[in-house]
Structure formats: C-alpha cells, structure tokens
C-alpha cells in the first residue's frame, strides 16, 4: 500500500484526478477507506490497495492525513468563473453540509482548496448517478445540474482558501 504514490506523502496530491487527503476530516477519511476496503465504494485505482488493512491502521492513516496541512495547487483564477461558482455554491446551499467555508466536518469532505479536476470529476459522478457507494444526498443535489455550472463550482471551491 502506497498512499503517497497518488495522494502525495503529505496528503497533497500532485496526480491528476486524485484527491488531496491533507486536512480532510478524520471521520470522512475513515469512512471512505472502510467503504473502499469493503468494496462498497468502487474506485478502480484503489482496488486491492486496502485489502487486509486493519481498522486500527485505517484510523492511524486517517489521523495522519487529517493532521496534514492542505497546500492547494496554484492555478490561475478566472474571475468570472470564480464569481459564478461562488454564487452557485451559495444558491445550492453547499455550505449547509460542508460548512460555510467548505472546510468539511465529520463525514462531509473538505471542498475548499481541493484539486479542481477532482472536484469536477466527483461532481459529474454524483450528477450522473455513477458515484456508487457514496452519499445519495449528493446525487440528488447535483441531478440535472449543467456541466458549465459544475465547472464554475469546481473552479470556485478549488480557489477558495481553506481554513486550517
């Protein structure tokens, strides 16, 4: 098992479409790793990576990555897209579950400062009902949302400065 290969040694991913784990809520990370290990959440690249990993080790991994500082990627801001994403995120009440600064809590992931490509990929999976084993509330929340809106939201959230 090498989490660092995709997620970075410090939990800050440099790999396209792989999420940064640094600073994610510990409970969220524990839940995701258990669901992946048990085959409930299907991620082809993660298949077998958590086989045989004990609950104790999952808890230790989650504690490690949640304690790391998120270092968002430097990406050029498109001001119009950013503003549109901010308005859509507010209108869609994303902060109700993920908190107003999108830092996440408990089983809700941190969105602020996450990789833009991962956010877009993940939201498309929810919208298209392809997020097997994941939160059905998100599937319902993103159902029918046009791609241009998801692009704006992903841009905004990736640019949003996370609270550490």
GROMACS .gro file of N, CA and C in nm, residues 81 84-85 88 120 124 127 145-155:
model
   54
   81UNK      N    1  -1.555   3.308  -1.377
   81UNK     CA    2  -1.590   3.171  -1.341
   81UNK      C    3  -1.594   3.155  -1.189
   84UNK      N    4  -1.910   3.319  -1.053
   84UNK     CA    5  -2.027   3.236  -1.086
   84UNK      C    6  -2.032   3.113  -0.994
   85UNK      N    7  -1.916   3.052  -0.971
   85UNK     CA    8  -1.910   2.936  -0.882
   85UNK      C    9  -1.947   2.972  -0.739
   88UNK      N   10  -2.327   3.014  -0.732
   88UNK     CA   11  -2.394   2.884  -0.743
   88UNK      C   12  -2.381   2.804  -0.613
  120UNK      N   13  -1.445   1.842  -1.005
  120UNK     CA   14  -1.531   1.832  -1.124
  120UNK      C   15  -1.563   1.686  -1.154
  124UNK      N   16  -1.941   1.531  -1.132
  124UNK     CA   17  -2.001   1.466  -1.251
  124UNK      C   18  -2.046   1.324  -1.217
  127UNK      N   19  -2.372   1.362  -1.023
  127UNK     CA   20  -2.480   1.406  -1.112
  127UNK      C   21  -2.528   1.294  -1.204
  145UNK      N   22  -2.784   1.922  -1.295
  145UNK     CA   23  -2.702   2.045  -1.297
  145UNK      C   24  -2.617   2.044  -1.424
  146UNK      N   25  -2.624   2.152  -1.504
  146UNK     CA   26  -2.547   2.155  -1.628
  146UNK      C   27  -2.395   2.154  -1.602
  147UNK      N   28  -2.323   2.100  -1.697
  147UNK     CA   29  -2.179   2.088  -1.684
  147UNK      C   30  -2.111   2.223  -1.660
  148UNK      N   31  -2.160   2.327  -1.726
  148UNK     CA   32  -2.096   2.459  -1.709
  148UNK      C   33  -2.109   2.509  -1.564
  149UNK      N   34  -2.217   2.471  -1.496
  149UNK     CA   35  -2.230   2.508  -1.356
  149UNK      C   36  -2.133   2.428  -1.268
  150UNK      N   37  -2.118   2.300  -1.298
  150UNK     CA   38  -2.023   2.218  -1.221
  150UNK      C   39  -1.880   2.270  -1.240
  151UNK      N   40  -1.848   2.311  -1.361
  151UNK     CA   41  -1.714   2.366  -1.389
  151UNK      C   42  -1.691   2.492  -1.304
  152UNK      N   43  -1.791   2.578  -1.297
  152UNK     CA   44  -1.778   2.701  -1.218
  152UNK      C   45  -1.765   2.670  -1.069
  153UNK      N   46  -1.843   2.577  -1.020
  153UNK     CA   47  -1.836   2.542  -0.877
  153UNK      C   48  -1.700   2.481  -0.844
  154UNK      N   49  -1.652   2.391  -0.929
  154UNK     CA   50  -1.520   2.329  -0.906
  154UNK      C   51  -1.410   2.435  -0.905
  155UNK      N   52  -1.419   2.530  -0.996
  155UNK     CA   53  -1.318   2.637  -1.003
  155UNK      C   54  -1.321   2.720  -0.875
   0.00000   0.00000   0.00000
